[in-house]
């Protein structure tokens, strides 16, 4: 189930991809002692300001898995740290982050797994105050045709996958993300019909775990 979780978090958190790709391969910074150009710093500051400005967002998503399989559904994000991804049938998975814990529920298997938010790539974009310039996880960025691509590694270990976020330019807006796992398999999510600033019910980010105690 852990491998399944990592693939799903790859889908909801962050790119190298199967399917249509925006932008180019990022220029990588040195892992240690990296030096950012003035343009790099400005780009990362713009992306950080955009992410910090998102109080809530919702919409639909299309997920492309490593073998080209597709899933879709609805997503809800409220900062800091809260998220819900509802997969449409026949995918039985629900992913909920309540601010500190990520829960992955499979209604078909009747299983629910819990993981600290800080140990997933989600933490990179759901933090209370985001400053990508100072994050050691950021390993590269590049400009494409109307896009800005930011590449990062997972927070706690490379084993949890490398992520790439694609933003529209010149007005920064998150468009899609991909995660490549330790086996080199990629999962990509593209966002659709995104709306910002809506008030969201607390119940969206809660889940009654009926598997506890079994």
C-alpha atoms as an extended CHARMM CRD file, in Angstrom:
* protein
*
       214  EXT
         1         1  UNK       CA              0.0000000000        0.0000000000        0.0000000000  PROA      1               0.0000000000
         2         2  UNK       CA              2.9460000000        2.3170000000        0.6120000000  PROA      2               0.0000000000
         3         3  UNK       CA              3.9510000000        2.2070000000       -3.0620000000  PROA      3               0.0000000000
         4         4  UNK       CA              0.3680000000        3.0150000000       -4.0030000000  PROA      4               0.0000000000
         5         5  UNK       CA              0.3920000000        5.9620000000       -1.6200000000  PROA      5               0.0000000000
         6         6  UNK       CA              3.6220000000        7.3440000000       -3.0220000000  PROA      6               0.0000000000
         7         7  UNK       CA              2.2360000000        7.1390000000       -6.5410000000  PROA      7               0.0000000000
         8         8  UNK       CA             -0.9290000000        8.9430000000       -5.4710000000  PROA      8               0.0000000000
         9         9  UNK       CA              0.9220000000       11.6240000000       -3.5620000000  PROA      9               0.0000000000
        10        10  UNK       CA              3.0670000000       11.9810000000       -6.6340000000  PROA      10              0.0000000000
        11        11  UNK       CA             -0.1380000000       12.6790000000       -8.4750000000  PROA      11              0.0000000000
        12        12  UNK       CA             -1.3910000000       15.2830000000       -6.0500000000  PROA      12              0.0000000000
        13        13  UNK       CA              1.8250000000       16.9250000000       -5.0930000000  PROA      13              0.0000000000
        14        14  UNK       CA              4.0090000000       17.8080000000       -7.6070000000  PROA      14              0.0000000000
        15        15  UNK       CA              6.5740000000       16.5650000000      -12.9290000000  PROA      15              0.0000000000
        16        16  UNK       CA              8.8340000000       14.5790000000      -15.7710000000  PROA      16              0.0000000000
        17        17  UNK       CA              6.0270000000       13.1210000000      -17.5680000000  PROA      17              0.0000000000
        18        18  UNK       CA              3.8120000000       10.7100000000      -19.4050000000  PROA      18              0.0000000000
        19        19  UNK       CA              1.4420000000       12.7460000000      -21.5270000000  PROA      19              0.0000000000
        20        20  UNK       CA              1.6520000000       16.3540000000      -22.7790000000  PROA      20              0.0000000000
        21        21  UNK       CA              4.4470000000       18.3110000000      -21.1450000000  PROA      21              0.0000000000
        22        22  UNK       CA              4.6870000000       22.0760000000      -20.8170000000  PROA      22              0.0000000000
        23        23  UNK       CA              8.0860000000       23.7200000000      -20.7560000000  PROA      23              0.0000000000
        24        24  UNK       CA             11.5900000000       22.2980000000      -20.8850000000  PROA      24              0.0000000000
        25        25  UNK       CA             13.8530000000       20.2510000000      -18.6570000000  PROA      25              0.0000000000
        26        26  UNK       CA             15.0240000000       22.5180000000      -15.8090000000  PROA      26              0.0000000000
        27        27  UNK       CA             18.6180000000       23.6170000000      -15.4740000000  PROA      27              0.0000000000
        28        28  UNK       CA             19.7860000000       21.9360000000      -12.2720000000  PROA      28              0.0000000000
        29        29  UNK       CA             21.4000000000       23.7460000000       -9.3770000000  PROA      29              0.0000000000
        30        30  UNK       CA             24.2110000000       22.0450000000       -7.4430000000  PROA      30              0.0000000000
        31        31  UNK       CA             22.6880000000       20.0570000000       -4.5750000000  PROA      31              0.0000000000
        32        32  UNK       CA             25.0800000000       21.7000000000       -2.1170000000  PROA      32              0.0000000000
        33        33  UNK       CA             26.3440000000       25.2360000000       -2.2130000000  PROA      33              0.0000000000
        34        34  UNK       CA             24.1180000000       26.1810000000       -5.1200000000  PROA      34              0.0000000000
        35        35  UNK       CA             24.2750000000       29.7080000000       -6.4400000000  PROA      35              0.0000000000
        36        36  UNK       CA             21.1550000000       31.3330000000       -7.7950000000  PROA      36              0.0000000000
        37        37  UNK       CA             21.2670000000       34.0610000000      -10.3930000000  PROA      37              0.0000000000
        38        38  UNK       CA             19.2980000000       37.2470000000       -9.8790000000  PROA      38              0.0000000000
        39        39  UNK       CA             16.7360000000       35.9400000000      -12.3760000000  PROA      39              0.0000000000
        40        40  UNK       CA             16.4870000000       32.6130000000      -10.5200000000  PROA      40              0.0000000000
        41        41  UNK       CA             15.8160000000       34.4360000000       -7.2700000000  PROA      41              0.0000000000
        42        42  UNK       CA             13.2070000000       36.6600000000       -8.8770000000  PROA      42              0.0000000000
        43        43  UNK       CA             11.4490000000       33.6690000000      -10.4500000000  PROA      43              0.0000000000
        44        44  UNK       CA             11.3770000000       31.7020000000       -7.1940000000  PROA      44              0.0000000000
        45        45  UNK       CA             10.1250000000       34.7610000000       -5.3340000000  PROA      45              0.0000000000
        46        46  UNK       CA              7.2850000000       35.1780000000       -7.8390000000  PROA      46              0.0000000000
        47        47  UNK       CA              6.2710000000       31.5470000000       -7.5070000000  PROA      47              0.0000000000
        48        48  UNK       CA              6.4730000000       31.7500000000       -3.7150000000  PROA      48              0.0000000000
        49        49  UNK       CA              4.2920000000       34.8720000000       -3.6940000000  PROA      49              0.0000000000
        50        50  UNK       CA              1.7410000000       33.1120000000       -5.8920000000  PROA      50              0.0000000000
        51        51  UNK       CA              1.5970000000       30.0260000000       -3.6620000000  PROA      51              0.0000000000
        52        52  UNK       CA              1.3910000000       32.1540000000       -0.5100000000  PROA      52              0.0000000000
        53        53  UNK       CA             -1.4510000000       34.1190000000       -2.0600000000  PROA      53              0.0000000000
        54        54  UNK       CA             -3.6090000000       31.0240000000       -2.5090000000  PROA      54              0.0000000000
        55        55  UNK       CA             -5.9810000000       30.8070000000        0.4210000000  PROA      55              0.0000000000
        56        56  UNK       CA             -8.1930000000       28.2400000000       -1.2780000000  PROA      56              0.0000000000
        57        57  UNK       CA             -8.6190000000       26.6790000000       -4.7020000000  PROA      57              0.0000000000
        58        58  UNK       CA            -10.8310000000       24.0130000000       -6.2030000000  PROA      58              0.0000000000
        59        59  UNK       CA            -11.4830000000       22.4600000000       -9.5630000000  PROA      59              0.0000000000
        60        60  UNK       CA            -11.1860000000       19.2470000000      -11.5250000000  PROA      60              0.0000000000
        61        61  UNK       CA             -8.0900000000       17.2520000000      -12.3640000000  PROA      61              0.0000000000
        62        62  UNK       CA             -6.8470000000       14.7280000000      -14.8950000000  PROA      62              0.0000000000
        63        63  UNK       CA             -4.2490000000       12.2340000000      -13.7020000000  PROA      63              0.0000000000
        64        64  UNK       CA             -2.0030000000       10.2840000000      -16.0710000000  PROA      64              0.0000000000
        65        65  UNK       CA             -0.2680000000        7.2840000000      -14.5210000000  PROA      65              0.0000000000
        66        66  UNK       CA              3.0340000000        5.5790000000      -15.4010000000  PROA      66              0.0000000000
        67        67  UNK       CA              1.4160000000        3.2420000000      -17.9380000000  PROA      67              0.0000000000
        68        68  UNK       CA             -0.6960000000        5.9340000000      -19.5410000000  PROA      68              0.0000000000
        69        69  UNK       CA             -3.7840000000        5.0920000000      -17.5250000000  PROA      69              0.0000000000
        70        70  UNK       CA             -5.9990000000        8.0600000000      -16.7150000000  PROA      70              0.0000000000
        71        71  UNK       CA             -8.1720000000        9.0270000000      -13.7700000000  PROA      71              0.0000000000
        72        72  UNK       CA            -10.0820000000       12.1800000000      -13.0050000000  PROA      72              0.0000000000
        73        73  UNK       CA            -11.9630000000       13.8290000000      -10.1910000000  PROA      73              0.0000000000
        74        74  UNK       CA            -12.3540000000       16.9300000000       -8.0340000000  PROA      74              0.0000000000
        75        75  UNK       CA             -9.8110000000       18.6290000000       -5.8030000000  PROA      75              0.0000000000
        76        76  UNK       CA            -10.0170000000       21.1300000000       -2.9440000000  PROA      76              0.0000000000
        77        77  UNK       CA             -7.0520000000       22.9380000000       -1.3740000000  PROA      77              0.0000000000
        78        78  UNK       CA             -7.0790000000       25.3040000000        1.5680000000  PROA      78              0.0000000000
        79        79  UNK       CA             -3.8610000000       26.5880000000        3.0390000000  PROA      79              0.0000000000
        80        80  UNK       CA             -2.1670000000       25.9000000000        5.2690000000  PROA      80              0.0000000000
        81        81  UNK       CA             -1.9220000000       22.1760000000        4.7950000000  PROA      81              0.0000000000
        82        82  UNK       CA             -5.4590000000       21.1110000000        3.9200000000  PROA      82              0.0000000000
        83        83  UNK       CA             -6.3650000000       19.2140000000        0.7600000000  PROA      83              0.0000000000
        84        84  UNK       CA             -8.9100000000       16.7710000000       -0.6280000000  PROA      84              0.0000000000
        85        85  UNK       CA             -8.6980000000       14.7650000000       -3.8600000000  PROA      85              0.0000000000
        86        86  UNK       CA            -11.8350000000       12.8350000000       -4.7890000000  PROA      86              0.0000000000
        87        87  UNK       CA            -11.3500000000       10.3060000000       -7.5770000000  PROA      87              0.0000000000
        88        88  UNK       CA            -14.3000000000        9.5110000000       -9.8040000000  PROA      88              0.0000000000
        89        89  UNK       CA            -15.5400000000        5.9330000000      -10.1540000000  PROA      89              0.0000000000
        90        90  UNK       CA            -14.2110000000        3.3410000000      -10.6700000000  PROA      90              0.0000000000
        91        91  UNK       CA            -11.1260000000        4.6090000000       -8.7860000000  PROA      91              0.0000000000
        92        92  UNK       CA            -11.8650000000        3.8670000000       -5.0980000000  PROA      92              0.0000000000
        93        93  UNK       CA             -9.2970000000        6.2690000000       -3.6140000000  PROA      93              0.0000000000
        94        94  UNK       CA             -9.8620000000        9.3810000000       -1.5090000000  PROA      94              0.0000000000
        95        95  UNK       CA             -6.9200000000       11.5130000000       -0.3370000000  PROA      95              0.0000000000
        96        96  UNK       CA             -7.3840000000       13.9880000000        2.5120000000  PROA      96              0.0000000000
        97        97  UNK       CA             -4.8240000000       16.2040000000        4.2770000000  PROA      97              0.0000000000
        98        98  UNK       CA             -6.0290000000       17.8670000000        7.4830000000  PROA      98              0.0000000000
        99        99  UNK       CA             -3.0610000000       20.1650000000        8.0770000000  PROA      99              0.0000000000
       100       100  UNK       CA             -0.6960000000       17.6820000000        9.6700000000  PROA      100             0.0000000000
       101       101  UNK       CA             -1.5710000000       14.2220000000        8.3300000000  PROA      101             0.0000000000
       102       102  UNK       CA             -2.2620000000       12.8450000000        4.8610000000  PROA      102             0.0000000000
       103       103  UNK       CA             -4.8930000000       10.1000000000        4.7790000000  PROA      103             0.0000000000
       104       104  UNK       CA             -5.3040000000        7.7020000000        1.8460000000  PROA      104             0.0000000000
       105       105  UNK       CA             -8.5600000000        5.7300000000        1.9150000000  PROA      105             0.0000000000
       106       106  UNK       CA             -9.4020000000        2.8980000000       -0.4530000000  PROA      106             0.0000000000
       107       107  UNK       CA            -13.1030000000        2.0980000000       -0.2190000000  PROA      107             0.0000000000
       108       108  UNK       CA            -12.7170000000       -1.0510000000       -2.2960000000  PROA      108             0.0000000000
       109       109  UNK       CA            -10.0900000000       -2.5910000000       -0.0150000000  PROA      109             0.0000000000
       110       110  UNK       CA            -11.4940000000       -0.8870000000        3.0960000000  PROA      110             0.0000000000
       111       111  UNK       CA             -8.0330000000        0.3710000000        4.0250000000  PROA      111             0.0000000000
       112       112  UNK       CA             -6.9170000000        3.7420000000        5.3780000000  PROA      112             0.0000000000
       113       113  UNK       CA             -3.2530000000        4.7370000000        5.6430000000  PROA      113             0.0000000000
       114       114  UNK       CA             -1.8830000000        7.7980000000        7.4270000000  PROA      114             0.0000000000
       115       115  UNK       CA              1.3520000000        9.6860000000        6.7200000000  PROA      115             0.0000000000
       116       116  UNK       CA              2.8440000000       12.8760000000        8.2100000000  PROA      116             0.0000000000
       117       117  UNK       CA              2.3240000000       15.7700000000        5.8320000000  PROA      117             0.0000000000
       118       118  UNK       CA              5.9200000000       16.8460000000        6.4580000000  PROA      118             0.0000000000
       119       119  UNK       CA              7.1800000000       13.5880000000        4.9370000000  PROA      119             0.0000000000
       120       120  UNK       CA              5.3910000000       14.0040000000        1.6050000000  PROA      120             0.0000000000
       121       121  UNK       CA              5.9850000000       16.3210000000       -1.3690000000  PROA      121             0.0000000000
       122       122  UNK       CA              2.6860000000       18.0090000000       -0.4680000000  PROA      122             0.0000000000
       123       123  UNK       CA              4.4720000000       19.8940000000        2.2840000000  PROA      123             0.0000000000
       124       124  UNK       CA              6.3900000000       21.8660000000       -0.3330000000  PROA      124             0.0000000000
       125       125  UNK       CA              3.2660000000       23.6210000000       -1.6530000000  PROA      125             0.0000000000
       126       126  UNK       CA              0.9130000000       23.4670000000        1.3450000000  PROA      126             0.0000000000
       127       127  UNK       CA              3.1480000000       25.0990000000        3.9650000000  PROA      127             0.0000000000
       128       128  UNK       CA              1.9720000000       28.1330000000        5.8900000000  PROA      128             0.0000000000
       129       129  UNK       CA              4.7270000000       30.3910000000        4.5540000000  PROA      129             0.0000000000
       130       130  UNK       CA              6.4670000000       29.2800000000        1.3850000000  PROA      130             0.0000000000
       131       131  UNK       CA              9.9130000000       30.6010000000        0.4390000000  PROA      131             0.0000000000
       132       132  UNK       CA             11.2250000000       28.4550000000       -2.3980000000  PROA      132             0.0000000000
       133       133  UNK       CA             14.4480000000       30.4380000000       -2.6620000000  PROA      133             0.0000000000
       134       134  UNK       CA             15.5840000000       29.0720000000        0.7060000000  PROA      134             0.0000000000
       135       135  UNK       CA             14.3670000000       25.5140000000        0.2090000000  PROA      135             0.0000000000
       136       136  UNK       CA             17.1500000000       23.0030000000       -0.3700000000  PROA      136             0.0000000000
       137       137  UNK       CA             14.6250000000       20.7730000000       -2.1440000000  PROA      137             0.0000000000
       138       138  UNK       CA             14.4930000000       23.1420000000       -5.1320000000  PROA      138             0.0000000000
       139       139  UNK       CA             17.0210000000       21.8080000000       -7.6110000000  PROA      139             0.0000000000
       140       140  UNK       CA             16.2720000000       23.6310000000      -10.8590000000  PROA      140             0.0000000000
       141       141  UNK       CA             14.0420000000       25.8510000000      -12.9650000000  PROA      141             0.0000000000
       142       142  UNK       CA             13.5800000000       26.7650000000      -16.5970000000  PROA      142             0.0000000000
       143       143  UNK       CA             11.4800000000       28.8740000000      -18.9320000000  PROA      143             0.0000000000
       144       144  UNK       CA              9.4950000000       27.3880000000      -21.7910000000  PROA      144             0.0000000000
       145       145  UNK       CA              6.9360000000       28.7820000000      -24.1930000000  PROA      145             0.0000000000
       146       146  UNK       CA              4.6330000000       30.6050000000      -21.7930000000  PROA      146             0.0000000000
       147       147  UNK       CA              5.7030000000       28.4580000000      -18.8540000000  PROA      147             0.0000000000
       148       148  UNK       CA              7.9830000000       28.4410000000      -15.8460000000  PROA      148             0.0000000000
       149       149  UNK       CA              9.0520000000       24.9960000000      -14.6190000000  PROA      149             0.0000000000
       150       150  UNK       CA             10.3290000000       24.4080000000      -11.0870000000  PROA      150             0.0000000000
       151       151  UNK       CA             11.9920000000       21.0930000000      -10.2210000000  PROA      151             0.0000000000
       152       152  UNK       CA             12.3560000000       19.7910000000       -6.6750000000  PROA      152             0.0000000000
       153       153  UNK       CA             13.1420000000       16.6620000000       -4.7370000000  PROA      153             0.0000000000
       154       154  UNK       CA             10.9880000000       15.2500000000       -1.9620000000  PROA      154             0.0000000000
       155       155  UNK       CA             11.3650000000       16.6930000000        1.5170000000  PROA      155             0.0000000000
       156       156  UNK       CA             12.6940000000       13.7420000000        3.4750000000  PROA      156             0.0000000000
       157       157  UNK       CA             14.3960000000       11.5310000000        0.9010000000  PROA      157             0.0000000000
       158       158  UNK       CA             14.9250000000       11.0770000000       -2.8180000000  PROA      158             0.0000000000
       159       159  UNK       CA             13.1830000000        7.7150000000       -2.4840000000  PROA      159             0.0000000000
       160       160  UNK       CA              9.8300000000        9.4950000000       -2.3090000000  PROA      160             0.0000000000
       161       161  UNK       CA             10.1810000000       10.9090000000       -5.7680000000  PROA      161             0.0000000000
       162       162  UNK       CA             11.2640000000       14.0250000000       -7.6120000000  PROA      162             0.0000000000
       163       163  UNK       CA              8.6090000000       16.5820000000       -8.4620000000  PROA      163             0.0000000000
       164       164  UNK       CA              8.2930000000       19.2250000000      -11.1460000000  PROA      164             0.0000000000
       165       165  UNK       CA              5.7240000000       21.9970000000      -11.0720000000  PROA      165             0.0000000000
       166       166  UNK       CA              4.6670000000       23.8150000000      -14.2410000000  PROA      166             0.0000000000
       167       167  UNK       CA              3.3330000000       27.3700000000      -13.9850000000  PROA      167             0.0000000000
       168       168  UNK       CA              1.8450000000       29.5450000000      -16.7050000000  PROA      168             0.0000000000
       169       169  UNK       CA              3.7000000000       32.7380000000      -17.6120000000  PROA      169             0.0000000000
       170       170  UNK       CA              3.7570000000       35.7350000000      -17.4740000000  PROA      170             0.0000000000
       171       171  UNK       CA              0.9900000000       35.6740000000      -14.8710000000  PROA      171             0.0000000000
       172       172  UNK       CA              2.0870000000       32.8550000000      -12.5740000000  PROA      172             0.0000000000
       173       173  UNK       CA             -0.5520000000       30.1430000000      -12.2790000000  PROA      173             0.0000000000
       174       174  UNK       CA             -0.0960000000       26.4730000000      -11.4010000000  PROA      174             0.0000000000
       175       175  UNK       CA             -1.0900000000       24.2920000000      -14.3650000000  PROA      175             0.0000000000
       176       176  UNK       CA              0.2110000000       20.7980000000      -13.7100000000  PROA      176             0.0000000000
       177       177  UNK       CA              2.6920000000       18.6820000000      -11.7790000000  PROA      177             0.0000000000
       178       178  UNK       CA              4.4580000000       15.3380000000      -12.0570000000  PROA      178             0.0000000000
       179       179  UNK       CA              6.3540000000       13.1260000000       -9.6480000000  PROA      179             0.0000000000
       180       180  UNK       CA              8.9570000000       10.5530000000      -10.6460000000  PROA      180             0.0000000000
       181       181  UNK       CA              9.2830000000        7.7980000000       -8.0360000000  PROA      181             0.0000000000
       182       182  UNK       CA             12.3470000000        5.8000000000       -7.0430000000  PROA      182             0.0000000000
       183       183  UNK       CA             11.6790000000        3.3340000000       -9.8730000000  PROA      183             0.0000000000
       184       184  UNK       CA             11.6450000000        6.1350000000      -12.4330000000  PROA      184             0.0000000000
       185       185  UNK       CA              7.8690000000        5.9370000000      -12.9480000000  PROA      185             0.0000000000
       186       186  UNK       CA              6.0120000000        9.2150000000      -13.4250000000  PROA      186             0.0000000000
       187       187  UNK       CA              2.5180000000       10.3110000000      -12.5010000000  PROA      187             0.0000000000
       188       188  UNK       CA              1.1410000000       13.6190000000      -13.7430000000  PROA      188             0.0000000000
       189       189  UNK       CA             -1.8030000000       15.7610000000      -12.7320000000  PROA      189             0.0000000000
       190       190  UNK       CA             -3.2280000000       18.5770000000      -14.8640000000  PROA      190             0.0000000000
       191       191  UNK       CA             -5.6270000000       21.0470000000      -13.2510000000  PROA      191             0.0000000000
       192       192  UNK       CA             -8.8510000000       22.1400000000      -14.9340000000  PROA      192             0.0000000000
       193       193  UNK       CA            -11.5060000000       24.8130000000      -14.2860000000  PROA      193             0.0000000000
       194       194  UNK       CA             -9.6970000000       26.1670000000      -11.2340000000  PROA      194             0.0000000000
       195       195  UNK       CA            -11.5020000000       28.6290000000       -8.9620000000  PROA      195             0.0000000000
       196       196  UNK       CA             -9.8170000000       30.6180000000       -6.2050000000  PROA      196             0.0000000000
       197       197  UNK       CA            -10.9560000000       32.0720000000       -2.8970000000  PROA      197             0.0000000000
       198       198  UNK       CA            -14.0930000000       30.0350000000       -2.2730000000  PROA      198             0.0000000000
       199       199  UNK       CA            -15.1380000000       29.3740000000        1.3220000000  PROA      199             0.0000000000
       200       200  UNK       CA            -14.7660000000       25.6850000000        2.1420000000  PROA      200             0.0000000000
       201       201  UNK       CA            -16.4660000000       23.5490000000        4.7670000000  PROA      201             0.0000000000
       202       202  UNK       CA            -14.2400000000       21.9830000000        7.4270000000  PROA      202             0.0000000000
       203       203  UNK       CA            -15.8480000000       18.6170000000        6.6820000000  PROA      203             0.0000000000
       204       204  UNK       CA            -14.0240000000       18.4910000000        3.3380000000  PROA      204             0.0000000000
       205       205  UNK       CA            -10.7540000000       17.9850000000        5.2020000000  PROA      205             0.0000000000
       206       206  UNK       CA            -11.9770000000       15.4660000000        7.7390000000  PROA      206             0.0000000000
       207       207  UNK       CA            -12.5540000000       11.7540000000        7.3960000000  PROA      207             0.0000000000
       208       208  UNK       CA            -14.1270000000        9.2990000000        9.8040000000  PROA      208             0.0000000000
       209       209  UNK       CA            -11.6400000000        6.4320000000        9.7200000000  PROA      209             0.0000000000
       210       210  UNK       CA            -13.7580000000        3.3360000000       10.2800000000  PROA      210             0.0000000000
       211       211  UNK       CA            -10.7620000000        1.0400000000        9.8440000000  PROA      211             0.0000000000
       212       212  UNK       CA             -9.1900000000        2.1020000000       13.1570000000  PROA      212             0.0000000000
       213       213  UNK       CA             -9.3930000000       -0.5420000000       15.8040000000  PROA      213             0.0000000000
       214       214  UNK       CA             -9.9550000000       -3.3550000000       13.3500000000  PROA      214             0.0000000000
